[in-house]
Amino acid sequence: MNTTALNLTLDELLERTNSALAEWLPDGATVVPFSERTLRYYVSQGLLPKLGTRGPGARYPVTFVWRLLFIRRLQQERSL
């Protein structure tokens, strides 16, 4: 299996996650996009695992897209 196909650059991860987030929310809802800073914060809080690599060559598992969306969902439910 080609493992590089299962990994994304930071830009690819944020693009896919923000695109999925925009589709997931109802029309007219305010979308606060994920940023690099948000991702780093989630890692520092233990919501996402630390990766062995850092810097521009870091690659993120495609499963992070769904984990980020799940975290956002939990945040929204908590704020209700």
Short mmCIF file of N, CA and C in Angstrom, two decimals:
data_model
loop_
_atom_site.label_atom_id
_atom_site.label_comp_id
_atom_site.label_asym_id
_atom_site.label_seq_id
_atom_site.Cartn_x
_atom_site.Cartn_y
_atom_site.Cartn_z
N MET A 1 0.85 -1.18 0.00
CA MET A 1 0.00 0.00 0.00
C MET A 1 0.89 1.24 0.00
N ASN A 2 0.51 2.25 -0.74
CA ASN A 2 1.25 3.49 -0.81
C ASN A 2 0.86 4.38 0.37
N THR A 3 1.74 4.48 1.37
CA THR A 3 1.40 5.24 2.57
C THR A 3 1.43 6.74 2.34
N THR A 4 2.16 7.22 1.33
CA THR A 4 2.18 8.66 1.07
C THR A 4 0.82 9.17 0.61
N ALA A 5 0.01 8.30 0.02
CA ALA A 5 -1.33 8.70 -0.40
C ALA A 5 -2.25 8.91 0.80
N LEU A 6 -1.87 8.33 1.94
CA LEU A 6 -2.68 8.46 3.14
C LEU A 6 -2.24 9.63 4.02
N ASN A 7 -1.21 10.33 3.59
CA ASN A 7 -0.68 11.45 4.35
C ASN A 7 -0.80 12.75 3.56
N LEU A 8 -1.01 13.82 4.30
CA LEU A 8 -1.23 15.13 3.69
C LEU A 8 -0.24 16.15 4.22
N THR A 9 0.09 17.13 3.41
CA THR A 9 0.86 18.26 3.92
C THR A 9 -0.07 19.09 4.79
N LEU A 10 0.47 20.01 5.54
CA LEU A 10 -0.35 20.87 6.39
C LEU A 10 -1.37 21.63 5.56
N ASP A 11 -0.94 22.19 4.44
CA ASP A 11 -1.87 22.93 3.59
C ASP A 11 -2.99 22.04 3.05
N GLU A 12 -2.64 20.82 2.64
CA GLU A 12 -3.65 19.89 2.13
C GLU A 12 -4.63 19.51 3.24
N LEU A 13 -4.10 19.26 4.44
CA LEU A 13 -4.96 18.91 5.57
C LEU A 13 -5.95 20.02 5.87
N LEU A 14 -5.46 21.25 5.96
CA LEU A 14 -6.34 22.37 6.27
C LEU A 14 -7.35 22.61 5.15
N GLU A 15 -6.92 22.47 3.90
CA GLU A 15 -7.83 22.67 2.77
C GLU A 15 -8.96 21.64 2.79
N ARG A 16 -8.61 20.38 2.97
CA ARG A 16 -9.64 19.33 3.01
C ARG A 16 -10.58 19.50 4.20
N THR A 17 -10.02 19.82 5.35
CA THR A 17 -10.84 19.97 6.55
C THR A 17 -11.78 21.16 6.42
N ASN A 18 -11.28 22.29 5.96
CA ASN A 18 -12.13 23.47 5.82
C ASN A 18 -13.18 23.29 4.74
N SER A 19 -12.85 22.57 3.69
CA SER A 19 -13.82 22.27 2.64
C SER A 19 -14.94 21.38 3.19
N ALA A 20 -14.57 20.35 3.93
CA ALA A 20 -15.57 19.46 4.52
C ALA A 20 -16.41 20.20 5.55
N LEU A 21 -15.80 21.10 6.30
CA LEU A 21 -16.52 21.89 7.30
C LEU A 21 -17.56 22.77 6.63
N ALA A 22 -17.20 23.40 5.53
CA ALA A 22 -18.13 24.27 4.81
C ALA A 22 -19.32 23.48 4.26
N GLU A 23 -19.08 22.25 3.83
CA GLU A 23 -20.17 21.41 3.32
C GLU A 23 -21.06 20.90 4.44
N TRP A 24 -20.49 20.69 5.58
CA TRP A 24 -21.17 20.10 6.73
C TRP A 24 -22.13 21.08 7.40
N LEU A 25 -21.80 22.36 7.39
CA LEU A 25 -22.64 23.35 8.06
C LEU A 25 -23.78 23.79 7.15
N PRO A 26 -24.90 24.16 7.75
CA PRO A 26 -26.03 24.64 6.94
C PRO A 26 -25.69 25.94 6.23
N ASP A 27 -26.42 26.20 5.14
CA ASP A 27 -26.22 27.45 4.40
C ASP A 27 -26.43 28.64 5.31
N GLY A 28 -25.56 29.63 5.15
CA GLY A 28 -25.68 30.84 5.93
C GLY A 28 -24.99 30.79 7.28
N ALA A 29 -24.51 29.61 7.69
CA ALA A 29 -23.82 29.49 8.97
C ALA A 29 -22.43 30.10 8.84
N THR A 30 -21.97 30.69 9.91
CA THR A 30 -20.64 31.27 9.93
C THR A 30 -19.62 30.15 10.09
N VAL A 31 -18.66 30.14 9.20
CA VAL A 31 -17.62 29.11 9.23
C VAL A 31 -16.32 29.74 9.72
N VAL A 32 -15.81 29.23 10.82
CA VAL A 32 -14.52 29.65 11.31
C VAL A 32 -13.53 28.58 10.85
N PRO A 33 -12.71 28.91 9.87
CA PRO A 33 -11.83 27.89 9.30
C PRO A 33 -10.74 27.45 10.28
N PHE A 34 -10.29 26.23 10.08
CA PHE A 34 -9.15 25.73 10.85
C PHE A 34 -7.89 26.40 10.32
N SER A 35 -6.94 26.64 11.20
CA SER A 35 -5.67 27.23 10.82
C SER A 35 -4.53 26.39 11.37
N GLU A 36 -3.34 26.71 10.96
CA GLU A 36 -2.16 26.02 11.47
C GLU A 36 -2.08 26.19 12.99
N ARG A 37 -2.39 27.36 13.45
CA ARG A 37 -2.34 27.63 14.89
C ARG A 37 -3.34 26.75 15.66
N THR A 38 -4.54 26.57 15.10
CA THR A 38 -5.55 25.72 15.72
C THR A 38 -5.03 24.29 15.82
N LEU A 39 -4.45 23.79 14.74
CA LEU A 39 -3.92 22.44 14.72
C LEU A 39 -2.84 22.27 15.79
N ARG A 40 -1.92 23.22 15.86
CA ARG A 40 -0.84 23.14 16.85
C ARG A 40 -1.40 23.19 18.28
N TYR A 41 -2.43 23.98 18.49
CA TYR A 41 -3.06 24.05 19.82
C TYR A 41 -3.67 22.70 20.20
N TYR A 42 -4.38 22.09 19.27
CA TYR A 42 -4.99 20.78 19.54
C TYR A 42 -3.94 19.73 19.88
N VAL A 43 -2.81 19.78 19.20
CA VAL A 43 -1.72 18.84 19.51
C VAL A 43 -1.19 19.12 20.92
N SER A 44 -1.00 20.40 21.25
CA SER A 44 -0.48 20.75 22.58
C SER A 44 -1.43 20.36 23.70
N GLN A 45 -2.73 20.32 23.41
CA GLN A 45 -3.72 19.95 24.41
C GLN A 45 -3.98 18.44 24.44
N GLY A 46 -3.34 17.70 23.55
CA GLY A 46 -3.50 16.24 23.52
C GLY A 46 -4.73 15.77 22.76
N LEU A 47 -5.39 16.67 22.04
CA LEU A 47 -6.56 16.28 21.25
C LEU A 47 -6.16 15.56 19.96
N LEU A 48 -4.96 15.84 19.49
CA LEU A 48 -4.39 15.16 18.33
C LEU A 48 -3.01 14.65 18.74
N PRO A 49 -2.61 13.50 18.22
CA PRO A 49 -1.29 12.97 18.59
C PRO A 49 -0.16 13.78 17.96
N LYS A 50 0.97 13.83 18.66
CA LYS A 50 2.15 14.47 18.10
C LYS A 50 2.72 13.56 17.01
N LEU A 51 3.24 14.19 15.99
CA LEU A 51 3.87 13.44 14.91
C LEU A 51 5.36 13.40 15.14
N GLY A 52 6.01 12.44 14.54
CA GLY A 52 7.45 12.32 14.69
C GLY A 52 8.22 13.36 13.90
N THR A 53 7.58 13.96 12.90
CA THR A 53 8.27 14.94 12.05
C THR A 53 7.73 16.33 12.31
N ARG A 54 8.56 17.31 12.03
CA ARG A 54 8.17 18.71 12.17
C ARG A 54 8.66 19.48 10.95
N GLY A 55 8.18 20.69 10.84
CA GLY A 55 8.66 21.56 9.77
C GLY A 55 7.90 21.37 8.47
N PRO A 56 8.44 21.92 7.39
CA PRO A 56 7.74 21.89 6.11
C PRO A 56 7.54 20.50 5.53
N GLY A 57 8.33 19.52 5.96
CA GLY A 57 8.19 18.17 5.44
C GLY A 57 7.22 17.31 6.22
N ALA A 58 6.60 17.87 7.24
CA ALA A 58 5.67 17.09 8.08
C ALA A 58 4.48 16.65 7.25
N ARG A 59 4.06 15.43 7.50
CA ARG A 59 2.90 14.87 6.82
C ARG A 59 1.90 14.43 7.88
N TYR A 60 0.63 14.61 7.59
CA TYR A 60 -0.44 14.31 8.54
C TYR A 60 -1.34 13.23 7.98
N PRO A 61 -1.76 12.29 8.83
CA PRO A 61 -2.67 11.24 8.36
C PRO A 61 -3.99 11.85 7.89
N VAL A 62 -4.54 11.28 6.85
CA VAL A 62 -5.81 11.77 6.30
C VAL A 62 -6.92 11.67 7.36
N THR A 63 -6.76 10.77 8.32
CA THR A 63 -7.77 10.63 9.39
C THR A 63 -7.87 11.88 10.26
N PHE A 64 -6.85 12.74 10.23
CA PHE A 64 -6.90 13.99 11.00
C PHE A 64 -8.06 14.87 10.54
N VAL A 65 -8.44 14.77 9.27
CA VAL A 65 -9.57 15.57 8.77
C VAL A 65 -10.80 15.28 9.63
N TRP A 66 -11.12 14.00 9.80
CA TRP A 66 -12.32 13.64 10.55
C TRP A 66 -12.16 13.91 12.04
N ARG A 67 -10.95 13.78 12.55
CA ARG A 67 -10.73 14.10 13.96
C ARG A 67 -10.95 15.59 14.22
N LEU A 68 -10.47 16.43 13.31
CA LEU A 68 -10.66 17.87 13.46
C LEU A 68 -12.15 18.23 13.40
N LEU A 69 -12.86 17.61 12.47
CA LEU A 69 -14.30 17.88 12.36
C LEU A 69 -15.04 17.40 13.61
N PHE A 70 -14.61 16.28 14.18
CA PHE A 70 -15.22 15.76 15.40
C PHE A 70 -14.98 16.71 16.57
N ILE A 71 -13.76 17.23 16.67
CA ILE A 71 -13.45 18.19 17.74
C ILE A 71 -14.33 19.43 17.60
N ARG A 72 -14.47 19.92 16.39
CA ARG A 72 -15.30 21.11 16.16
C ARG A 72 -16.74 20.84 16.54
N ARG A 73 -17.22 19.66 16.20
CA ARG A 73 -18.61 19.27 16.54
C ARG A 73 -18.81 19.26 18.04
N LEU A 74 -17.85 18.68 18.76
CA LEU A 74 -17.95 18.65 20.22
C LEU A 74 -17.93 20.07 20.81
N GLN A 75 -17.12 20.93 20.24
CA GLN A 75 -17.07 22.32 20.71
C GLN A 75 -18.41 23.01 20.51
N GLN A 76 -19.03 22.77 19.38
CA GLN A 76 -20.32 23.40 19.11
C GLN A 76 -21.40 22.87 20.04
N GLU A 77 -21.40 21.58 20.29
CA GLU A 77 -22.40 21.01 21.19
C GLU A 77 -22.22 21.50 22.61
N ARG A 78 -20.99 21.69 23.01
CA ARG A 78 -20.70 22.18 24.36
C ARG A 78 -21.16 23.62 24.56
N SER A 79 -21.12 24.40 23.48
CA SER A 79 -21.46 25.81 23.59
C SER A 79 -22.97 26.05 23.53
N LEU A 80 -23.75 25.03 23.27
CA LEU A 80 -25.22 25.19 23.20
C LEU A 80 -25.84 25.36 24.57
#
